[in-house]
Coordinates of C-alpha atoms and ligand atoms in Angstrom, one line a residue:
M1 CA 90.2 -67.5 -50.3
T2 CA 91.4 -64.0 -48.7
H3 CA 92.9 -62.1 -50.5
A4 CA 96.2 -59.8 -49.7
V5 CA 95.1 -56.6 -50.4
E6 CA 91.6 -54.8 -51.0
V7 CA 90.3 -51.5 -52.3
R8 CA 87.4 -51.0 -52.3
D9 CA 85.5 -47.0 -53.7
L10 CA 89.1 -45.5 -52.0
H11 CA 88.7 -41.4 -52.1
K12 CA 92.2 -39.4 -51.2
S13 CA 91.4 -36.1 -51.0
F14 CA 94.1 -33.0 -50.2
G15 CA 92.4 -30.2 -49.5
D16 CA 89.7 -29.9 -52.7
N17 CA 92.8 -31.7 -54.9
H18 CA 90.7 -34.1 -55.1
V19 CA 93.2 -36.9 -55.5
L20 CA 91.7 -40.0 -55.1
K21 CA 88.5 -41.0 -57.0
G22 CA 87.2 -44.3 -56.6
I23 CA 89.1 -47.1 -56.9
D24 CA 88.4 -50.8 -56.6
F25 CA 91.2 -53.3 -57.2
T26 CA 92.5 -56.5 -55.6
I27 CA 95.5 -58.5 -54.7
E28 CA 96.0 -62.6 -54.4
P29 CA 98.4 -63.9 -52.3
G30 CA 102.0 -64.4 -54.7
Q31 CA 100.8 -62.1 -58.0
V32 CA 102.8 -59.3 -58.6
V33 CA 100.6 -56.0 -59.4
C34 CA 102.7 -53.4 -61.8
V35 CA 101.4 -50.1 -61.3
I36 CA 101.9 -47.1 -64.4
G37 CA 100.5 -44.3 -65.1
P38 CA 101.9 -40.3 -65.8
S39 CA 102.9 -38.3 -62.7
G40 CA 100.6 -36.4 -60.4
S41 CA 97.6 -39.2 -61.1
G42 CA 97.7 -40.5 -57.3
K43 CA 100.1 -43.6 -57.6
S44 CA 101.6 -42.8 -55.1
T45 CA 98.8 -41.8 -52.8
L46 CA 97.4 -45.2 -54.0
L47 CA 100.9 -46.9 -52.6
R48 CA 100.6 -45.5 -49.4
C49 CA 96.3 -45.3 -49.0
V50 CA 97.0 -49.5 -48.5
N51 CA 99.8 -49.6 -46.1
M52 CA 98.1 -46.2 -44.4
L53 CA 100.5 -43.8 -44.1
E54 CA 98.0 -42.1 -46.2
T55 CA 94.4 -42.2 -44.4
P56 CA 91.4 -42.3 -47.1
T57 CA 89.4 -39.9 -46.6
R58 CA 86.2 -42.1 -47.7
G59 CA 86.5 -45.5 -48.8
K60 CA 88.1 -49.6 -47.0
V61 CA 92.0 -51.0 -47.6
F62 CA 91.8 -54.6 -46.5
V63 CA 95.6 -56.6 -46.6
A64 CA 95.6 -60.0 -45.3
G65 CA 91.6 -60.5 -45.1
T66 CA 92.0 -57.3 -41.8
E67 CA 90.6 -54.1 -42.4
L68 CA 93.3 -50.8 -42.0
T69 CA 90.4 -48.5 -42.4
H70 CA 88.2 -50.1 -39.2
P71 CA 88.3 -47.3 -36.9
D72 CA 89.7 -50.0 -34.2
A73 CA 92.3 -51.5 -36.6
D74 CA 95.9 -52.1 -34.9
I75 CA 97.9 -50.5 -37.7
D76 CA 101.1 -51.8 -36.5
R77 CA 100.8 -54.4 -36.1
I78 CA 99.6 -54.9 -40.2
R79 CA 101.9 -52.6 -41.1
R80 CA 104.4 -55.2 -39.9
H81 CA 104.2 -57.8 -42.2
V82 CA 103.6 -55.0 -45.6
G83 CA 107.5 -53.8 -46.7
M84 CA 108.0 -50.6 -48.3
V85 CA 110.3 -50.1 -51.0
F86 CA 111.4 -45.8 -52.0
Q87 CA 112.5 -44.3 -55.2
Q88 CA 114.4 -42.1 -51.9
F89 CA 116.3 -44.8 -50.5
N90 CA 116.0 -43.1 -46.5
L91 CA 118.6 -46.2 -44.9
F92 CA 119.9 -44.6 -41.8
P93 CA 123.1 -42.8 -43.3
H94 CA 124.6 -43.0 -39.7
L95 CA 124.4 -46.5 -39.3
T96 CA 126.5 -49.8 -41.5
A97 CA 124.1 -51.7 -43.8
L98 CA 124.2 -54.2 -41.6
Q99 CA 122.9 -52.3 -38.5
N100 CA 120.7 -50.6 -40.8
V101 CA 119.3 -54.2 -41.6
M102 CA 119.2 -54.7 -37.2
I103 CA 117.5 -52.3 -36.3
S104 CA 113.4 -52.9 -37.3
Q105 CA 114.2 -56.3 -36.1
Q106 CA 115.6 -55.2 -33.4
R107 CA 112.4 -52.3 -32.1
V108 CA 109.6 -53.5 -33.9
L109 CA 110.0 -57.7 -33.8
K110 CA 112.4 -58.0 -30.5
R111 CA 114.4 -59.8 -32.1
S112 CA 118.1 -60.3 -30.5
K113 CA 120.7 -58.7 -31.6
K114 CA 122.4 -61.6 -32.4
E115 CA 119.0 -63.2 -34.1
A116 CA 119.0 -59.9 -36.0
E117 CA 121.5 -60.8 -37.1
I118 CA 121.9 -63.5 -38.2
I119 CA 118.5 -62.4 -40.5
A120 CA 119.9 -59.0 -41.5
R121 CA 123.6 -61.5 -42.9
E122 CA 120.7 -63.7 -45.0
N123 CA 118.5 -60.8 -46.1
L124 CA 122.7 -58.9 -47.7
D125 CA 123.0 -62.4 -49.3
K126 CA 120.5 -62.7 -50.9
V127 CA 119.9 -59.2 -52.7
G128 CA 124.8 -59.5 -53.3
V129 CA 125.4 -57.0 -51.1
G130 CA 126.5 -59.1 -48.1
A131 CA 130.5 -57.9 -48.0
K132 CA 129.2 -54.8 -47.8
C133 CA 127.7 -54.5 -44.5
P134 CA 130.2 -52.9 -42.8
A135 CA 129.7 -49.8 -44.9
Y136 CA 127.6 -46.6 -44.5
P137 CA 125.2 -45.7 -47.1
S138 CA 127.3 -43.3 -48.4
E139 CA 129.4 -45.4 -49.4
L140 CA 127.4 -47.5 -51.2
S141 CA 126.8 -46.9 -54.6
G142 CA 122.7 -46.3 -55.7
G143 CA 121.8 -49.8 -56.7
Q144 CA 123.3 -51.0 -53.7
Q145 CA 122.2 -48.2 -51.5
Q146 CA 117.5 -49.6 -52.9
R147 CA 119.2 -53.7 -52.2
V148 CA 120.3 -52.4 -48.5
A149 CA 116.6 -50.7 -48.2
I150 CA 115.0 -53.9 -49.8
A151 CA 117.1 -56.6 -47.9
R152 CA 115.9 -54.6 -44.3
A153 CA 112.1 -54.6 -45.6
L154 CA 112.8 -58.4 -46.6
A155 CA 114.4 -58.8 -42.6
M156 CA 111.1 -57.8 -41.4
N157 CA 109.7 -61.0 -43.3
P158 CA 106.9 -59.8 -45.1
D159 CA 104.0 -60.8 -46.7
L160 CA 103.7 -58.4 -49.5
M161 CA 105.6 -55.9 -51.0
L162 CA 105.4 -52.4 -51.7
F163 CA 107.6 -50.4 -54.6
D164 CA 107.6 -46.9 -55.6
E165 CA 109.1 -46.2 -57.6
P166 CA 112.2 -48.4 -56.8
T167 CA 114.8 -47.7 -59.3
S168 CA 113.6 -43.4 -60.7
A169 CA 116.6 -42.2 -58.6
L170 CA 119.0 -44.3 -59.8
D171 CA 122.2 -44.2 -62.8
P172 CA 120.8 -46.1 -65.9
E173 CA 123.2 -49.0 -64.9
L174 CA 122.4 -49.8 -61.6
V175 CA 118.8 -50.6 -62.7
G176 CA 119.1 -53.9 -63.5
D177 CA 121.2 -55.2 -60.6
V178 CA 117.7 -54.0 -58.0
L179 CA 115.4 -55.5 -60.9
T180 CA 116.6 -59.3 -60.9
V181 CA 116.7 -58.5 -57.7
M182 CA 112.9 -58.0 -57.9
R183 CA 112.3 -60.2 -60.2
K184 CA 113.4 -63.3 -58.0
L185 CA 111.6 -62.6 -55.0
A186 CA 108.7 -62.4 -57.3
E187 CA 109.8 -65.8 -58.5
E188 CA 109.2 -66.5 -55.5
G189 CA 106.4 -66.2 -54.5
M190 CA 106.7 -63.0 -52.4
T191 CA 103.4 -60.9 -53.7
M192 CA 104.7 -57.3 -54.9
M193 CA 102.6 -54.4 -55.9
V194 CA 105.2 -52.6 -58.3
V195 CA 104.9 -48.6 -58.6
T196 CA 107.5 -48.6 -62.3
H197 CA 107.6 -46.6 -65.3
E198 CA 110.1 -50.2 -65.9
M199 CA 108.1 -51.2 -68.6
G200 CA 110.3 -54.1 -69.9
F201 CA 109.7 -55.1 -66.1
A202 CA 106.5 -54.9 -65.9
R203 CA 106.2 -57.4 -69.0
E204 CA 108.0 -60.0 -68.0
V205 CA 107.4 -60.1 -64.7
A206 CA 103.9 -58.8 -63.8
D207 CA 100.3 -60.9 -63.9
R208 CA 99.2 -57.5 -63.9
V209 CA 99.4 -54.4 -64.4
V210 CA 97.4 -51.1 -63.8
F211 CA 97.0 -48.0 -65.6
M212 CA 95.8 -44.8 -63.9
D213 CA 95.7 -41.9 -64.8
G214 CA 93.8 -38.5 -63.5
G215 CA 93.0 -40.8 -59.6
V216 CA 91.0 -43.6 -61.6
I217 CA 91.4 -46.4 -62.7
V218 CA 92.2 -46.6 -66.4
E219 CA 92.6 -50.1 -67.5
E220 CA 93.4 -53.2 -66.2
G221 CA 94.5 -56.7 -67.4
T222 CA 97.3 -59.4 -68.7
P223 CA 101.2 -57.1 -69.6
S224 CA 99.9 -58.2 -72.8
Q225 CA 96.7 -56.7 -72.2
V226 CA 97.0 -53.2 -71.3
I227 CA 100.9 -53.0 -72.3
G228 CA 100.6 -54.8 -75.4
A229 CA 96.5 -54.5 -76.7
P230 CA 95.4 -50.8 -74.5
Q231 CA 92.3 -50.1 -75.1
H232 CA 91.7 -47.0 -73.9
E233 CA 93.2 -43.6 -75.8
R234 CA 95.1 -42.3 -72.3
T235 CA 97.1 -45.6 -72.2
R236 CA 97.4 -46.4 -75.8
T237 CA 99.0 -42.0 -75.0
F238 CA 101.0 -42.1 -72.4
L239 CA 103.1 -45.7 -73.8
K240 CA 104.4 -44.0 -76.3
R241 CA 106.1 -41.7 -74.7
V242 CA 107.4 -43.7 -72.6
L243 CA 108.6 -46.7 -74.5
Ligands
ADP1 P1 102.0 -40.1 -58.7 O1 103.0 -41.2 -57.1 O2 100.9 -40.8 -59.2 O3 103.2 -39.0 -59.3 P2 100.8 -39.4 -56.1 O4 100.2 -40.1 -56.0 O5 102.2 -38.4 -56.1 O6 100.8 -39.8 -57.7 O7 100.5 -37.5 -56.5 C1 98.6 -37.5 -56.9 C2 98.6 -35.9 -56.2 O8 98.2 -35.7 -54.9 C3 99.3 -34.5 -57.0 O9 98.6 -33.5 -57.4 C4 100.2 -34.1 -55.5 O10 100.5 -33.3 -55.3 C5 98.8 -34.8 -55.2 N1 99.9 -34.9 -53.5 C6 100.4 -36.0 -53.3 N2 100.8 -36.4 -51.6 C7 100.1 -34.9 -50.8 C8 100.1 -34.1 -50.4 N3 101.3 -35.6 -49.5 N4 100.1 -33.3 -49.4 C9 99.0 -32.3 -50.7 N5 99.3 -33.6 -51.4 C10 99.9 -34.2 -52.4
MG2 MG1 105.1 -41.1 -57.6

């Protein structure tokens, strides 16, 4: 079977800052993998290497069997199948929610305006903000903006969704709505890689949890193994701080 994601001996340096020091892991289609670990451990860099927003210094990255790190890889074509949701929602402030979800469909997938609008409305409904189509980002709460950002990614029909701390910028009372949407996506079988500090979400939804520290994977396993019965002192120390 082809892995949804395969990372082999991945290294990334920024100047002489060696951030990723040999990462190996795979994600199978339909799996949810949560990546946890202290700030600065390289979680965002790893996620960004998976869709080549950062170019690895060494090692290989495959998405759905295609090597992104190959010199001849058509990165844009592969990236079209990968949705990314950031901590900061990155919506276009001058476009409405509906327009934010339409624009890449029209520009990248060359969908007609009519088709893009139908798909945008479907996805905004799906994440519970269908009534906000005409609203501008500044008129939406953080939780609503993040759900628009998720709808925007989903409208591109991704095979894989990458989330980088999608709830970290939200007021606590708005976190639940976003996690509910992510839980629903997971239940529908979406392949997801989620960097998060939400241990409740990781416990409930993740098939696997990966604990990173200092640019390496310290341990990985099921949520009950890594969160429930961590084997390494570094994992225990981290969990004591976030739980
Ligand atoms: P995490 O997401 O786990 O907090 P990051 O991947 O953001 O960690 O950062 C890991 C290290 O890489 C940090 O030391 C950070 O300063 C460095 N880093 C990340 N992105 C860049 C960049 N674009 N340029 C230089 N250094 C970076
Ligand atoms: Mg980060």
